[in-house]
Structure formats: structure tokens, C-alpha cells
């Protein structure tokens, strides 16, 4: 039996991969195959249930990647969740739909990625979206929007849940946040994120089920002849043509339940395996840092030390209070706060502190990468981040209010940590997970931010009218961390109770090569003729929104870029 051949072979049928698969298979006389390690979860109740966040964790559809021991964060390993299914991580995530701040996307262009700005991406955010206008009842409970920034003809349903919190909690939170200087934002998806908001979710309101990438982009198109998903199949490495010059991919070597096989690609190979797996696949294929490849006897096809570096994730903690109100339904309330709102008059002192540290941060990060990332490139990236935080005033922290039944939980994460890490192979065997090391809390500023936001949340729960609908603080609790608790007591509590925020980006960054990039603005891997990466790996700097809305937009734009290169 001869090996199958397609025009395009996409690795990873997840959030981004299925968008690209759908759009490329719209072309005439083109065939597209998607290699996906997981299986269908179309009727998996842990996926479909809109109230079922976390039910899928630890099941067979969760990769549950383990990190290296986190040296700066208490020493323990952490679990980073990611979906192993047709639909990828969009099948297990929290469904929040919040885009980036406009200035953050503009910076992708400013640093040299031609064609990438908020103005360039907004049409693609809209293209992907099938926005469900809130009902009167939903509007009464906080749902609001600016029509011109939403799309009505896209494939991905976005809206508010039928079971939206049906109480006065929205106005209570809104008034309280306003007291703290955080004003209501009628639409945090407009490119201006700051404020208190009720954001939409990726869900199908009529059917009251999760809307994931597969339900939007694959299942309705399952019978399209040009589109094939090869599930339960792990991609192991790229097969290269025996040519000189830029490397030419001709297919993928895969492991199926029946053994090792080859799937050939006549036009392109597109990696969409997620930010913790796409770099692994590149390294297994000989694209990466020769020092790392040599260790595992992988011959270097393309020397590209940026692969696997610049891993950026956030850290999440939760505080909780007793609830005195019986609150039910799915809450979608967030406060996205700037440094001005968090620190008030002290913001410039914090800025100064960070300014004084940036050179040391760049030096330390470059050293961690054994020089794979240049100190000058890091300093530029960190300076851009500093400017976004203190000049553009992008959201610095997200505070999510989740009132339910007996308790009122508040999860939060600083959005712009300075720590960075890496993901690299630790074996030449694709079955072995890579070494994932986010270096959580590598820098003092990141742990300080974590406790500063906790203090802000305590202030909020001590402010009327919110204070009137909650009882005692359950976690951490005043007996554990009283009002005068020391910084080191807070640091210990944070390190003991944090978890990854599951927003890893940057491991195959879209940046000019001389600035330490791994893919071009057309998402092509440097030094290759026909390999692209389209997933969270390419996001060069962490954004303040949740990731999927932006990834859907990136994948829509990437599809147009690819299509264009075959129609001219
Ligand atoms: P994604 O993980 O979707 O796709 C990668 C695919 O590749 C997977 O299907 C995987 O099985 C497959 N794959 C990997 N290696 C392979 C191999 N070797 N061979 C074949 N297939 C392979 N975002 C948001 O917008 N709102 C939210 O509320 C949340 N909440 C949230 C909660 C949790 C628990 C998590 C884990 C994440 C979130 N996120 C989120 C983040 C968001 O869901 C996530 O960043 C994106 O879905 C990632 O999309 P990608 O396309 O990059 O990879």
C-alpha cells in the first residue's frame, strides 16, 4: 500500500489547526490532511457542558504536561493542561472570549512583522466570529457590546450563556469596582480592554453547549472531500527532501496504532501542535539549536536557536469568601486593571523599580538560554513590555469573579510577567514529553505583582456593596495571612497555592530573525521553504486577553496568507 499524499499536511487538529484546515480546503483542487493525536469529543459531556469547566482535567483528553521543578516557585513540578482531541485545547478551556489590547498587536508590527497590527487583525477577529447578540435578560445582567467590532458571519459562535448569573451580583460588582477606580467597559473586545466587564464566551447559546474549534470549523465540514482528519495519530517528525539550500519538507512521519507510517505533503507542512509541542516537532526534525540537537544525535537541518525559547506563561492564584447570597449560573465577570488602577500614585515608583531591573533580567534570561537568546534582543522585548504596561496602560492583571452557591471565588493572574522559560526535547523519541520550564517567578517583580493583586482583591471584598454580600474570607483567610502579614508570608502562600495559567506562548516566535525570531511575518520557519507554524507558539509577546479569540484570528489571517501564495 502506497503512502498517502496531500497538498497540505497540518499537524494538530486543535484551536488553530482546524481553522487553517477548513480555510485551505476551501481552495479548488487542493487536498488537506490533519494529523491529530486525539480523537473526537463531539459527544463528550465533559466537553459540551457549559458549566463543566475542569471536568476534563486528568482524563484521556488532557495532555497534562508536567513542567520541570520550578526553582523560583517553591521547587515543585506543575501541570500544564492542554486538550488532546479534535478541537485541541478549545475543548477543555474556560471558554472566555477576550481579545488582546490594540497596542499589543500593534507592537507585533512595530518590531518588524509586516502586516500585523490591530487594524490588520480586527477583520480576522470578525471573520472568525458568529456573534450572538445578548438577549434583554442577558443585557440586564451585564452583557453589552459595540456592534462594529463584532462579526456575525463567522463560523465560531460567541455569546453569553443562557444560565448567566441571574442575580444583582453584576451591579454589585460594577459599583464596587467603580469605587476602586475601575470603570465599566461596555466591550472589552474592542481593542481597549481596561475596566470591569461581562465578557462573552465561546458557546452555542441556543443549544447551551461549548463551542470549540471542531464544532465550529470541522464537524459541519466533515464530508468535504478535500479535508481529512487522521486522528489517534501522533506526528513524530518532518520528512525532508534531499536538497540543499532552504529545507524542503515532503511529509510527516507518524506513529499510528498500527505502527510507523509516512504521510506526504506536496505543497506545505503546517505545525499547529500548540506552543509546547510545535517546538518539540521542529527539534525532532533537526530545526533548532545545534547544541541541543547534538545531545540527542539529531543532525541539524536548520540551525535556529530561537526554537523553544521565549516561553511565556502567567501564574494564577485564587482567593475566596463565604457567600451570603445564593448565586447561581455561569458568571463571566472580569476586571482588567492597569498599573494606575492597581498602584495609584505609586505606579511611577514601581516603574522605576522595573526600569532599574530590566538589564539584569535580560542578562539572566540570556544566560538561562545559554546564549541562544541574545541579551540585546531580550532587553528590547522587555522594554517594549515595560512601555506597554506603563505608557500604553495595557491590562496588567485580570481578576475573575466567580460567585457560586456557598462561596465567592476570585481567580486572578498578573498578565505581563517578566519571567521567561523554554521548552526543549529531552530525548530523540517523540513519545517522550519535552522539558517544559516556564521559570515561574524567576523575577521578584512577578511575585510582587501576584501579591499586589491579591491585596487589591481584598480591598474590593472590603468595599461596599460587595462587602455586604460576602461573609468571612475562606482563602487564604485572615488567620493564615492577617492584614499585616509580611511580604515573605504572602510569597510563601502564593508559591504553595499558585497554578500555571495555561497561556503558554512565544516558543516559535514571529519576529525578524535578527531579533531572535523563529518564523517570519508569513509564519514560515526561517531556513525552510515550506514549513509554517500556526498556533500559540508564534505569539511573540504575551497578550492581556485570553488566547483563543486571538488564535482564531491569527489562523484566519494565516490561511489567507497561505492561500494567496498559491493563487498568484
Ligand atoms: P491546541 O492545544 O488547541 O492544539 C494543538 C493540537 O495538536 C491538539 O489537538 C493536540 O492534541 C495536537 N497535537 C500535539 N502534539 C501532536 C503530535 N505530535 N501529533 C499530532 N497531534 C498533536 N483561552 C481562552 O481564550 N479562554 C479561556 O477561557 C481559556 N481557558 C483555558 C483553560 C485551560 C484549562 C487551558 C488549558 C487553556 C485555556 N485557554 C483559554 C487557552 C487556550 O485554550 C489555548 O491557548 C489554545 O486553545 C491553544 O490553541 P493552539 O492552537 O495553540 O493549540
Coordinates of C-alpha atoms in Angstrom, one line a residue, residues 100-519:
X100 CA -5.9 41.5 23.0
X101 CA -5.3 45.2 23.7
X102 CA -4.8 47.0 20.4
X103 CA -1.4 48.3 21.3
X104 CA -0.2 44.8 21.9
X105 CA -1.0 43.7 18.4
X106 CA 0.4 46.9 17.0
X107 CA 3.7 46.1 18.6
X108 CA 4.0 42.9 16.6
X109 CA 4.1 45.2 13.5
X110 CA 6.3 47.8 15.2
X111 CA 9.0 45.3 15.8
X112 CA 9.2 44.3 12.2
X113 CA 6.4 41.9 11.4
X114 CA 4.9 43.4 8.3
X115 CA 1.2 43.2 8.0
X116 CA 0.5 42.7 11.7
X117 CA -1.3 45.4 13.6
X118 CA -4.6 45.7 15.4
X119 CA -6.1 47.2 12.2
X120 CA -4.8 44.3 10.2
X121 CA -6.1 41.7 12.7
X122 CA -9.5 43.1 13.6
X123 CA -11.1 42.0 10.2
X124 CA -9.9 38.4 11.1
X125 CA -11.3 38.6 14.6
X126 CA -14.6 39.5 13.0
X127 CA -14.2 36.9 10.2
X128 CA -14.0 34.1 12.7
X129 CA -16.9 35.3 14.8
X130 CA -20.6 34.4 14.7
X131 CA -21.6 36.9 17.5
X132 CA -24.8 36.1 19.3
X133 CA -26.4 39.4 20.3
X134 CA -27.3 39.3 24.0
X135 CA -31.0 38.9 24.9
X136 CA -32.8 41.5 27.0
X137 CA -32.3 39.4 30.1
X138 CA -28.6 39.0 29.5
X139 CA -28.2 42.7 28.9
X140 CA -29.9 43.3 32.2
X141 CA -27.3 41.2 33.8
X142 CA -24.3 42.9 32.3
X143 CA -23.9 41.7 28.7
X144 CA -23.2 44.6 26.4
X145 CA -21.3 45.1 23.2
X146 CA -20.1 47.5 20.5
X147 CA -21.6 46.2 17.2
X148 CA -18.9 47.4 14.9
X149 CA -16.1 45.3 16.4
X150 CA -18.1 42.0 16.1
X151 CA -18.6 39.6 13.2
X152 CA -21.9 38.0 12.5
X153 CA -21.0 35.7 9.6
X154 CA -18.1 33.7 11.0
X155 CA -18.0 30.1 12.0
X156 CA -17.4 30.4 15.7
X157 CA -20.3 31.1 18.0
X158 CA -19.6 33.7 20.6
X159 CA -22.1 35.0 23.2
X160 CA -23.3 34.9 26.8
X161 CA -24.6 31.8 28.5
X162 CA -28.3 31.1 29.0
X163 CA -27.5 30.2 32.5
X164 CA -25.9 33.6 33.1
X165 CA -25.8 34.6 36.8
X166 CA -29.3 35.6 37.4
X167 CA -28.9 38.0 40.3
X168 CA -28.0 41.5 41.1
X169 CA -24.3 40.5 41.5
X170 CA -23.4 42.3 38.3
X171 CA -24.5 45.7 39.6
X172 CA -22.9 44.9 43.0
X173 CA -19.6 44.2 41.4
X174 CA -19.8 47.1 39.0
X175 CA -20.5 49.6 41.7
X176 CA -17.7 48.2 43.9
X177 CA -15.1 48.2 41.0
X178 CA -16.2 51.8 40.2
X179 CA -15.4 52.7 43.8
X180 CA -11.9 51.4 43.3
X181 CA -11.5 53.4 40.1
X182 CA -12.2 50.5 37.7
X183 CA -15.0 51.8 35.4
X184 CA -17.4 49.7 33.4
X185 CA -16.2 48.7 29.9
X186 CA -19.1 48.0 27.6
X187 CA -17.0 45.9 25.3
X188 CA -13.6 44.6 26.3
X189 CA -13.2 43.1 22.8
X190 CA -12.9 46.5 21.1
X191 CA -9.1 46.7 21.5
X192 CA -9.5 48.7 24.7
X193 CA -9.7 46.1 27.4
X194 CA -9.4 48.1 30.7
X195 CA -12.3 48.1 33.0
X196 CA -14.9 45.9 34.6
X197 CA -16.8 43.9 32.1
X198 CA -19.0 40.9 31.4
X199 CA -17.2 39.2 28.6
X200 CA -18.8 36.7 26.2
X201 CA -17.8 33.1 25.9
X202 CA -17.2 30.6 23.1
X203 CA -20.6 28.8 23.3
X204 CA -23.7 28.0 21.4
X205 CA -26.4 29.7 23.4
X206 CA -29.4 28.0 21.6
X207 CA -28.0 24.5 22.3
X208 CA -26.4 25.5 25.6
X209 CA -23.1 23.7 24.7
X210 CA -19.5 24.7 24.4
X211 CA -18.4 26.0 21.0
X212 CA -15.0 24.6 20.3
X213 CA -12.8 24.7 17.2
X214 CA -14.1 21.3 16.0
X215 CA -17.7 22.2 16.4
X216 CA -17.2 25.5 14.6
X217 CA -14.6 24.6 11.9
X218 CA -14.6 20.9 11.4
X219 CA -17.8 18.9 12.1
X220 CA -20.1 20.9 9.8
X221 CA -17.5 20.3 7.0
X222 CA -16.6 16.7 7.8
X223 CA -17.9 15.5 4.4
X224 CA -15.8 17.9 2.4
X225 CA -13.8 15.7 0.1
X226 CA -10.7 18.0 0.2
X227 CA -10.5 17.7 4.0
X228 CA -9.4 14.7 6.0
X229 CA -8.6 14.2 9.7
X230 CA -6.3 11.4 10.6
X231 CA -7.0 11.0 14.3
X232 CA -5.4 8.9 17.0
X233 CA -2.1 9.5 15.2
X234 CA 1.0 11.2 16.6
X235 CA 3.3 13.2 14.3
X236 CA 6.9 12.3 15.1
X237 CA 9.0 14.4 12.7
X238 CA 9.1 16.2 9.4
X239 CA 10.5 14.3 6.4
X240 CA 12.8 16.4 4.3
X241 CA 13.7 16.3 0.6
X242 CA 17.3 15.5 -0.1
X243 CA 18.1 19.0 -1.4
X244 CA 20.5 21.8 -0.5
X245 CA 19.5 25.4 0.3
X246 CA 16.3 26.2 2.2
X247 CA 15.0 22.9 3.7
X248 CA 12.0 21.4 1.8
X249 CA 9.5 19.3 3.7
X250 CA 7.9 16.5 1.9
X251 CA 5.8 15.0 4.6
X252 CA 5.5 13.8 8.2
X253 CA 6.5 10.6 9.9
X254 CA 3.7 9.4 12.2
X255 CA 3.0 6.7 14.8
X256 CA -0.4 5.2 14.4
X257 CA -2.0 2.4 16.5
X258 CA -0.6 0.1 13.7
X259 CA 3.0 1.3 13.5
X260 CA 5.1 4.0 11.9
X261 CA 3.9 5.5 8.6
X262 CA 4.6 8.4 6.3
X263 CA 2.1 11.0 5.1
X264 CA 3.4 13.1 2.2
X265 CA 2.8 16.7 1.6
X266 CA 3.3 18.1 -1.9
X267 CA 2.9 21.8 -1.0
X268 CA 3.4 22.6 2.7
X269 CA 3.7 21.2 6.2
X270 CA 1.9 23.4 8.8
X271 CA 2.6 22.8 12.5
X272 CA -0.3 23.6 14.8
X273 CA 0.5 21.3 17.7
X274 CA 0.5 24.1 20.3
X275 CA 3.2 26.0 22.0
X276 CA 4.5 23.1 24.0
X277 CA 4.6 20.7 21.0
X278 CA 5.3 22.6 17.8
X279 CA 8.9 23.4 19.0
X280 CA 9.4 19.8 20.0
X281 CA 8.5 18.7 16.5
X282 CA 10.9 21.2 15.0
X283 CA 13.7 20.0 17.2
X284 CA 12.9 16.3 16.4
X285 CA 13.1 17.3 12.7
X286 CA 16.5 18.9 13.1
X287 CA 15.4 22.5 13.3
X288 CA 16.7 24.2 16.4
X289 CA 19.7 24.9 18.5
X290 CA 22.6 22.6 17.3
X291 CA 23.9 22.3 20.9
X292 CA 20.6 20.8 21.9
X293 CA 20.1 18.6 18.8
X294 CA 23.6 17.2 19.0
X295 CA 22.9 16.0 22.5
X296 CA 20.3 13.6 21.1
X297 CA 22.2 12.7 17.9
X298 CA 19.8 14.6 15.7
X299 CA 21.6 16.1 12.7
X300 CA 20.9 19.8 12.2
X301 CA 18.9 20.6 9.2
X302 CA 18.3 24.2 10.1
X303 CA 20.3 26.0 12.9
X304 CA 17.7 28.1 14.6
X305 CA 18.4 28.6 18.3
X306 CA 15.2 30.6 18.9
X307 CA 13.1 27.4 18.7
X308 CA 11.8 26.5 22.1
X309 CA 12.9 29.7 23.8
X310 CA 10.9 32.7 25.0
X311 CA 8.2 30.6 26.7
X312 CA 5.9 33.0 28.4
X313 CA 3.0 31.9 30.7
X314 CA 1.3 33.6 33.6
X315 CA 0.6 32.4 37.2
X316 CA -2.8 32.0 38.7
X317 CA -4.0 32.2 42.4
X318 CA -7.4 32.3 43.9
X319 CA -9.0 34.0 46.9
X320 CA -12.4 33.0 48.3
X321 CA -15.1 34.4 50.6
X322 CA -18.2 33.0 52.1
X323 CA -21.2 33.9 50.0
X324 CA -24.3 35.2 51.8
X325 CA -26.4 35.3 48.6
X326 CA -27.5 32.2 46.8
X327 CA -25.8 32.9 43.5
X328 CA -26.2 30.5 40.6
X329 CA -25.4 30.4 36.9
X330 CA -22.3 30.9 34.9
X331 CA -20.5 34.2 35.7
X332 CA -18.5 36.0 33.1
X333 CA -17.3 39.0 35.1
X334 CA -13.8 40.2 34.9
X335 CA -11.9 43.3 36.0
X336 CA -9.0 44.1 33.7
X337 CA -6.8 46.6 35.6
X338 CA -3.9 48.8 34.7
X339 CA -0.9 49.6 36.8
X340 CA -2.5 53.0 37.5
X341 CA -5.6 51.4 39.0
X342 CA -3.5 48.8 40.9
X343 CA -0.9 51.1 42.3
X344 CA -2.4 54.6 42.1
X345 CA 0.3 57.2 42.9
X346 CA 2.9 54.5 43.4
X347 CA 2.8 53.4 39.8
X348 CA 5.8 55.5 38.9
X349 CA 7.8 54.1 41.7
X350 CA 7.0 50.6 40.5
X351 CA 8.0 51.6 37.0
X352 CA 11.3 52.9 38.3
X353 CA 12.0 49.7 40.1
X354 CA 11.3 47.7 36.9
X355 CA 13.4 50.1 34.9
X356 CA 16.4 49.5 37.2
X357 CA 16.0 45.8 36.8
X358 CA 15.5 45.3 33.1
X359 CA 19.1 45.0 32.2
X360 CA 19.6 42.4 34.9
X361 CA 16.5 40.5 33.7
X362 CA 17.8 40.4 30.1
X363 CA 21.2 39.2 31.3
X364 CA 19.8 36.5 33.4
X365 CA 17.4 35.3 30.7
X366 CA 20.0 35.2 28.1
X367 CA 22.3 33.2 30.4
X368 CA 19.4 30.7 31.1
X369 CA 19.2 30.1 27.4
X370 CA 23.0 29.5 27.2
X371 CA 23.2 32.5 24.9
X372 CA 20.6 31.1 22.5
X373 CA 18.6 34.3 23.0
X374 CA 20.7 37.5 22.8
X375 CA 20.7 39.8 25.7
X376 CA 20.1 42.8 23.4
X377 CA 17.0 41.1 21.9
X378 CA 15.7 40.4 25.4
X379 CA 16.3 43.9 26.6
X380 CA 14.3 45.2 23.6
X381 CA 11.5 42.8 24.3
X382 CA 11.4 43.6 28.0
X383 CA 11.5 47.3 27.2
X384 CA 8.5 47.0 24.9
X385 CA 6.7 45.2 27.6
X386 CA 7.6 47.9 30.2
X387 CA 6.2 50.5 27.8
X388 CA 3.0 48.6 27.1
X389 CA 2.5 48.3 30.9
X390 CA 3.4 51.9 31.9
X391 CA 2.8 54.0 28.8
X392 CA 0.1 52.3 26.9
X393 CA -1.5 51.1 30.2
X394 CA -2.5 47.7 28.8
X395 CA -4.2 45.5 31.4
X396 CA -1.6 44.4 34.0
X397 CA -3.9 41.9 35.8
X398 CA -7.1 40.1 35.3
X399 CA -9.5 39.4 38.2
X400 CA -12.2 37.0 37.5
X401 CA -15.2 36.9 39.8
X402 CA -16.9 33.5 40.1
X403 CA -19.7 33.6 42.6
X404 CA -21.3 30.2 43.0
X405 CA -23.5 28.8 45.8
X406 CA -21.8 28.9 49.2
X407 CA -18.6 30.6 48.1
X408 CA -17.5 33.5 46.1
X409 CA -14.2 32.8 44.4
X410 CA -11.9 35.2 42.8
X411 CA -9.2 33.9 40.5
X412 CA -6.6 36.3 39.3
X413 CA -3.4 36.5 37.3
X414 CA -0.9 39.2 36.6
X415 CA -1.0 39.4 32.8
X416 CA 2.5 40.6 32.0
X417 CA 5.1 38.7 34.0
X418 CA 8.8 39.3 33.0
X419 CA 10.0 35.7 33.7
X420 CA 10.5 33.6 30.6
X421 CA 11.5 30.0 30.1
X422 CA 11.9 27.3 27.5
X423 CA 10.7 24.0 26.1
X424 CA 13.2 21.6 24.6
X425 CA 13.4 18.0 23.8
X426 CA 15.0 15.7 26.3
X427 CA 15.0 12.6 24.0
X428 CA 15.1 11.9 20.3
X429 CA 11.9 10.0 20.8
X430 CA 8.6 11.8 20.1
X431 CA 6.8 9.7 22.7
X432 CA 8.7 11.5 25.4
X433 CA 7.4 14.9 26.5
X434 CA 9.8 17.8 26.2
X435 CA 11.4 19.5 29.2
X436 CA 9.0 22.4 29.9
X437 CA 10.5 25.1 32.1
X438 CA 8.5 28.3 32.4
X439 CA 10.7 29.7 35.2
X440 CA 7.6 30.9 37.1
X441 CA 8.5 33.8 39.5
X442 CA 12.1 33.9 38.3
X443 CA 12.0 37.7 39.0
X444 CA 10.9 39.5 42.1
X445 CA 8.6 41.7 40.2
X446 CA 6.4 38.8 39.2
X447 CA 5.8 37.5 42.7
X448 CA 5.3 41.1 43.9
X449 CA 2.7 41.6 41.2
X450 CA 1.0 38.4 42.4
X451 CA 0.6 39.6 46.0
X452 CA -0.2 43.2 45.0
X453 CA -3.2 42.0 43.0
X454 CA -4.3 39.8 46.0
X455 CA -4.3 42.9 48.1
X456 CA -6.4 44.8 45.6
X457 CA -8.9 41.9 45.7
X458 CA -9.0 42.1 49.5
X459 CA -9.7 45.8 49.2
X460 CA -12.6 45.0 46.7
X461 CA -14.2 42.5 49.0
X462 CA -13.9 45.0 51.8
X463 CA -15.7 47.7 49.8
X464 CA -19.5 48.2 49.7
X465 CA -21.7 47.0 48.2
X466 CA -19.6 43.8 47.6
X467 CA -18.7 43.6 51.2
X468 CA -22.4 43.4 52.1
X469 CA -23.0 40.1 50.2
X470 CA -20.0 38.2 51.4
X471 CA -19.0 36.7 54.8
X472 CA -15.6 35.6 56.1
X473 CA -12.6 35.2 53.9
X474 CA -12.2 31.5 53.3
X475 CA -8.9 31.5 51.4
X476 CA -6.2 32.4 52.3
X477 CA -8.2 33.5 55.4
X478 CA -7.3 36.2 57.9
X479 CA -5.9 33.7 60.3
X480 CA -3.4 32.5 57.7
X481 CA -2.5 35.9 56.3
X482 CA -3.7 38.7 58.5
X483 CA -3.9 42.3 57.2
X484 CA -0.3 42.9 58.4
X485 CA 1.1 39.7 57.0
X486 CA 4.7 40.1 55.8
X487 CA 5.7 40.0 52.2
X488 CA 7.5 36.8 52.7
X489 CA 4.4 35.2 54.2
X490 CA 2.5 36.2 51.1
X491 CA 5.3 34.9 48.9
X492 CA 5.2 31.5 50.6
X493 CA 1.4 31.3 50.3
X494 CA 1.5 32.3 46.7
X495 CA 4.1 29.7 45.8
X496 CA 2.3 27.0 47.7
X497 CA -1.0 27.7 46.0
X498 CA -0.4 29.0 42.5
X499 CA -1.0 27.2 39.3
X500 CA 0.0 27.8 35.7
X501 CA -2.4 30.0 33.9
X502 CA -2.3 27.7 30.8
X503 CA -1.5 30.6 28.4
X504 CA 1.9 29.5 27.1
X505 CA 3.1 31.5 24.1
X506 CA 6.3 32.6 22.3
X507 CA 8.2 29.3 21.8
X508 CA 8.4 29.7 18.0
X509 CA 8.1 33.5 18.0
X510 CA 7.1 35.5 15.0
X511 CA 9.9 38.1 14.9
X512 CA 12.6 39.2 12.4
X513 CA 15.3 36.6 12.5
X514 CA 17.9 39.1 13.8
X515 CA 15.6 39.9 16.7
X516 CA 15.6 36.3 17.7
X517 CA 12.5 35.1 15.7
X518 CA 11.8 31.6 14.5
X519 CA 9.1 32.4 12.0

